[in-house]
Coordinates of C-alpha atoms in Angstrom, one line a residue:
Chain A
M1 CA 24.0 -30.0 57.9
S2 CA 21.1 -30.5 55.3
D3 CA 19.1 -27.7 53.7
E4 CA 16.0 -29.4 55.3
T5 CA 17.3 -29.3 58.9
V6 CA 15.1 -27.3 61.2
T7 CA 15.9 -25.0 64.2
L8 CA 16.1 -26.2 67.6
E9 CA 13.1 -23.8 68.5
R10 CA 10.9 -25.1 66.0
L11 CA 11.6 -28.8 67.2
A12 CA 10.7 -27.6 70.7
D13 CA 7.4 -25.6 69.5
Y14 CA 6.6 -28.9 67.9
L15 CA 6.9 -31.0 71.0
D16 CA 5.2 -28.4 73.1
S17 CA 2.2 -28.7 70.6
G18 CA 1.9 -32.2 71.2
R19 CA 3.4 -32.9 67.5
I20 CA 0.0 -31.6 66.0
P21 CA -0.6 -30.8 63.4
Y22 CA 1.8 -33.6 61.8
D23 CA 4.5 -32.0 60.5
P24 CA 6.1 -33.8 57.4
S25 CA 9.2 -31.6 57.2
I26 CA 10.1 -32.9 60.9
E27 CA 8.9 -36.2 61.2
E28 CA 9.8 -37.3 57.4
V29 CA 13.3 -36.0 57.5
P30 CA 15.7 -38.4 59.0
E31 CA 17.9 -36.0 60.7
N32 CA 14.8 -34.1 62.3
A33 CA 13.2 -36.9 63.6
G34 CA 16.0 -37.9 65.5
Q35 CA 16.6 -34.9 66.7
L36 CA 13.3 -34.7 67.9
A37 CA 13.5 -38.1 69.6
V38 CA 16.8 -36.8 71.5
L39 CA 15.0 -33.6 72.4
Q40 CA 11.9 -35.8 73.7
R41 CA 14.4 -38.0 76.1
L42 CA 16.2 -35.1 77.2
R43 CA 12.9 -33.1 78.4
A44 CA 11.5 -36.5 80.1
L45 CA 14.9 -36.7 82.2
S46 CA 15.1 -33.0 82.9
S47 CA 11.6 -33.2 84.6
R48 CA 13.0 -36.0 86.8
L49 CA 16.0 -33.6 88.1
V50 CA 16.2 -32.9 91.8
A51 CA 16.4 -28.9 92.3
D52 CA 19.7 -29.0 94.0
E53 CA 22.3 -26.6 93.4
G54 CA 24.4 -28.8 91.0
T55 CA 21.8 -29.8 89.2
Q56 CA 20.3 -26.2 88.9
E57 CA 23.7 -25.2 87.2
S58 CA 23.9 -27.9 84.8
L59 CA 21.0 -29.0 83.0
A60 CA 18.9 -26.3 84.1
D61 CA 21.7 -24.3 82.3
P62 CA 20.8 -23.4 78.7
S63 CA 24.2 -23.6 77.7
W64 CA 24.4 -27.3 78.7
F65 CA 21.4 -28.3 77.1
G66 CA 22.4 -26.2 74.0
G67 CA 25.7 -27.8 74.1
V68 CA 24.3 -31.5 74.1
M69 CA 21.8 -30.2 71.4
E70 CA 24.4 -28.8 69.1
R71 CA 26.3 -32.1 69.3
V72 CA 23.0 -34.1 68.5
R73 CA 22.6 -31.8 65.4
R74 CA 26.2 -32.2 64.4
E75 CA 26.1 -35.8 64.7
A76 CA 22.5 -36.2 63.0
R77 CA 24.0 -35.7 59.7
S78 CA 24.4 -38.6 57.5
G79 CA 28.1 -38.5 57.5
R80 CA 30.4 -41.4 55.8
D81 CA 28.4 -44.1 54.0
I82 CA 29.3 -47.6 55.3
P83 CA 29.1 -49.8 52.4
L84 CA 27.1 -53.0 53.2
V85 CA 28.0 -56.4 51.5
S86 CA 25.5 -57.3 48.7
S87 CA 25.0 -60.9 47.2
D88 CA 24.1 -59.4 43.6
L89 CA 25.8 -56.7 41.3
Q90 CA 22.5 -55.1 40.7
S91 CA 22.0 -54.3 44.4
T92 CA 24.1 -51.4 46.1
L93 CA 23.6 -51.0 49.7
H94 CA 24.9 -48.8 52.4
L95 CA 24.3 -47.6 55.9
T96 CA 25.0 -44.1 56.9
E97 CA 27.1 -43.1 59.8
G98 CA 24.3 -41.0 61.1
A99 CA 22.4 -43.9 61.4
V100 CA 24.8 -45.5 63.6
R101 CA 25.3 -42.7 65.8
G102 CA 21.6 -42.4 66.4
L103 CA 21.8 -46.1 67.4
I104 CA 24.5 -45.2 69.7
R105 CA 22.6 -42.5 71.3
E106 CA 19.4 -44.5 71.7
A107 CA 21.3 -47.4 73.4
G108 CA 22.9 -45.0 75.8
D109 CA 20.1 -42.9 76.6
S110 CA 18.3 -46.2 77.1
V111 CA 20.4 -46.7 80.5
P112 CA 18.7 -45.2 83.4
G113 CA 20.2 -42.0 84.0
A114 CA 22.6 -41.8 81.4
V115 CA 22.5 -39.0 78.7
V116 CA 24.6 -39.4 75.7
I117 CA 26.7 -36.1 75.0
S118 CA 28.6 -37.3 71.9
C119 CA 29.9 -40.3 70.0
G120 CA 32.4 -41.0 67.7
L121 CA 33.4 -44.0 65.5
D122 CA 37.1 -44.4 64.6
G123 CA 38.2 -46.8 61.9
P124 CA 37.9 -47.7 58.5
L125 CA 34.0 -47.7 57.8
A126 CA 34.4 -47.9 54.1
E127 CA 36.1 -51.5 54.5
P128 CA 33.6 -54.2 55.2
G129 CA 34.9 -56.1 58.4
A130 CA 37.4 -53.9 59.4
P131 CA 37.5 -53.4 63.1
I132 CA 36.3 -50.0 64.5
H133 CA 36.7 -48.2 68.0
V134 CA 33.6 -46.4 69.6
E135 CA 33.7 -43.7 72.0
V136 CA 30.6 -42.4 73.9
T137 CA 30.7 -39.5 76.2
I138 CA 27.9 -39.4 78.6
S139 CA 26.5 -37.1 81.4
A140 CA 25.6 -39.4 84.4
L141 CA 22.6 -38.1 85.6
R142 CA 22.3 -41.1 88.4
G143 CA 24.2 -40.1 91.5
I144 CA 25.2 -43.6 92.4
F145 CA 28.0 -46.0 91.3
V146 CA 29.1 -44.5 88.2
P147 CA 31.3 -47.0 86.7
A148 CA 28.4 -49.5 87.0
M149 CA 26.7 -47.0 84.9
A150 CA 29.4 -46.6 82.4
D151 CA 29.6 -50.5 82.0
E152 CA 26.1 -50.4 81.2
V153 CA 26.4 -48.0 78.5
R154 CA 29.0 -49.8 77.3
E155 CA 26.8 -53.1 77.2
A156 CA 23.9 -51.8 75.8
V157 CA 25.9 -49.9 73.0
A158 CA 27.9 -52.8 71.9
T159 CA 24.7 -55.4 72.1
R160 CA 22.9 -53.0 69.9
L161 CA 25.6 -52.5 67.5
L162 CA 26.1 -56.2 67.1
A163 CA 22.2 -57.0 66.8
Q164 CA 21.6 -53.9 64.1
T165 CA 24.8 -53.6 62.3
E166 CA 27.4 -55.8 60.7
L167 CA 30.3 -53.4 62.2
V168 CA 33.2 -55.1 63.9
V169 CA 33.4 -53.3 67.1
D170 CA 36.8 -53.8 68.6
S171 CA 36.0 -51.7 71.6
V172 CA 33.8 -49.2 73.1
D173 CA 35.0 -46.9 75.4
V174 CA 32.8 -44.8 77.8
I175 CA 34.0 -41.4 79.1
V176 CA 31.7 -39.9 81.9
G177 CA 32.0 -36.2 81.0
D178 CA 30.0 -35.1 84.1
V179 CA 27.7 -36.4 86.9
H180 CA 24.2 -35.2 88.3
Q181 CA 22.0 -36.2 91.2
L182 CA 18.5 -37.6 89.9
G183 CA 15.2 -37.5 92.2
G184 CA 12.0 -38.7 92.0
G185 CA 13.0 -42.3 93.5
A186 CA 16.0 -42.7 91.6
A187 CA 18.6 -45.0 93.0
Chain B
M1 CA 4.4 -45.8 34.1
T2 CA 6.9 -44.6 36.3
D3 CA 4.6 -43.0 38.9
T4 CA 2.8 -46.3 38.9
L5 CA 6.0 -48.4 39.3
A6 CA 7.3 -45.9 41.9
D7 CA 3.9 -46.3 44.1
D8 CA 4.0 -50.0 43.5
L9 CA 7.6 -50.4 44.8
A10 CA 7.1 -48.0 47.9
A11 CA 4.0 -50.6 48.8
V12 CA 6.4 -53.4 48.1
V13 CA 9.2 -51.8 50.4
R14 CA 6.9 -51.0 53.3
S15 CA 5.6 -54.6 53.4
V16 CA 9.0 -55.9 54.1
P17 CA 9.4 -56.5 57.9
G18 CA 11.9 -54.1 59.7
V19 CA 11.0 -51.3 57.5
A20 CA 10.0 -48.4 59.7
A21 CA 9.8 -45.5 57.2
I22 CA 10.9 -45.0 53.6
Y23 CA 12.3 -41.5 52.7
P24 CA 13.4 -39.8 49.2
R25 CA 17.0 -39.9 48.5
P26 CA 18.0 -36.4 48.5
G27 CA 19.5 -35.1 45.2
F28 CA 18.4 -38.1 43.4
A29 CA 16.9 -36.2 40.4
Q30 CA 20.4 -34.4 39.7
L31 CA 22.0 -37.9 39.9
A32 CA 19.7 -39.3 37.2
R33 CA 19.9 -36.7 35.1
S34 CA 23.7 -36.8 34.5
V35 CA 23.6 -40.7 34.4
I36 CA 20.7 -41.3 32.3
G37 CA 20.1 -38.2 30.9
T38 CA 16.0 -38.1 31.5
V39 CA 14.2 -38.0 34.7
T40 CA 11.0 -39.3 35.2
K41 CA 8.8 -37.9 37.8
T42 CA 9.6 -39.1 41.4
T43 CA 7.0 -39.9 44.2
P44 CA 7.7 -38.8 47.7
Q45 CA 9.2 -41.9 48.8
V46 CA 10.8 -44.1 45.9
A47 CA 12.7 -42.3 43.2
V48 CA 12.5 -44.2 39.8
A49 CA 14.8 -43.2 37.0
L50 CA 13.9 -45.0 33.4
S51 CA 15.5 -45.2 30.2
A52 CA 15.1 -47.6 27.1
T53 CA 18.0 -49.7 28.5
Q54 CA 18.0 -48.8 32.5
T55 CA 15.8 -48.8 35.5
R56 CA 17.5 -47.1 38.3
V57 CA 15.8 -47.2 41.8
E58 CA 17.0 -45.4 44.9
L59 CA 15.2 -45.1 48.4
D60 CA 16.6 -44.1 51.8
V61 CA 14.7 -46.4 54.6
A62 CA 14.6 -46.3 58.4
V63 CA 14.9 -49.5 60.2
G64 CA 12.8 -50.3 63.3
P65 CA 13.8 -51.8 66.5
E66 CA 14.8 -55.5 66.9
H67 CA 15.8 -55.8 63.2
S68 CA 19.2 -55.9 61.4
G69 CA 19.7 -52.8 59.3
P70 CA 22.0 -54.8 56.6
A71 CA 19.4 -57.8 56.7
V72 CA 16.5 -55.4 55.9
A73 CA 18.6 -53.4 53.3
R74 CA 19.4 -56.9 51.5
T75 CA 15.6 -58.0 51.8
V76 CA 14.3 -54.8 50.5
A77 CA 16.8 -54.8 47.7
A78 CA 15.8 -58.2 46.8
A79 CA 12.0 -57.4 47.1
V80 CA 12.5 -54.2 44.6
L81 CA 14.4 -56.4 42.0
D82 CA 11.8 -59.3 42.2
H83 CA 9.3 -56.7 41.5
L84 CA 11.3 -55.0 38.8
A85 CA 11.9 -58.7 37.1
A86 CA 8.1 -59.2 37.1
R87 CA 7.4 -56.0 35.5
G88 CA 10.1 -56.7 32.9
A89 CA 11.9 -53.3 33.5
P90 CA 15.0 -53.0 31.7
G91 CA 18.6 -53.1 33.2
P92 CA 17.4 -52.9 36.5
G93 CA 19.4 -51.5 39.6
V94 CA 18.7 -50.7 43.2
D95 CA 20.4 -48.5 45.5
V96 CA 19.1 -48.9 49.3
R97 CA 20.5 -46.6 52.3
I98 CA 19.8 -47.2 55.9
V99 CA 19.5 -43.5 57.4
A100 CA 18.0 -44.8 60.7
L101 CA 18.0 -47.4 63.2
G102 CA 15.4 -47.5 65.8

């Protein structure tokens, strides 16, 4: 974890304050900015939960929430550098593993009712063009046909990786870690 | 000179389509000191180390949605090198790292 990483409590307080005054130590540090975005998405989803027993025991449970954020914090680190092909000898180009994880998390979270708990990249990231395997574990917050949601997550992740990276993705596996029921008119 | 160059480079990079933010590279000053021996001042966003024979630029970039990270990285590097060439900077080199993809 970077020395510049701030605590979850501080991120929560910053969101509570409406991100005012502007805090460059959060907004201008990629790891912190990424965690802030996830925290904001989680809060938005939590606000839509039905107050049924199962829901109360899971998302309202600080240990569940803390567990997800702890994974987010670990995965927000830069991680391995993924070299990018350069057309000249004067340029050195890389993409961080943390950036890819952030993209996967954002893609998965964009599927209605899904929350990405963790994601993993398996394969020789340092070898341009080598195929890699992606594994995404989600919490399915929509109490409907879960396999369809998993397919949506898989498609969203694959599409974003294809559009925004040059990684050769051999497979994307989606694991549904748990399931919750959403309210507020969700299907 | 270096401060002006770094400021100019930051403006050049910000103008590249797809660049959402620029971040300073952590640890750059220590690296430059070990490689070049002399470290010039850095701006908050773009680090420039300059010697009689080398000009080393390092920066971290966040790429916005709908843009390819590698493509933006190449465009940023080319823009930086073009600017260094126009300025007659000696031994130019640039290191661009994508740290976030929107």
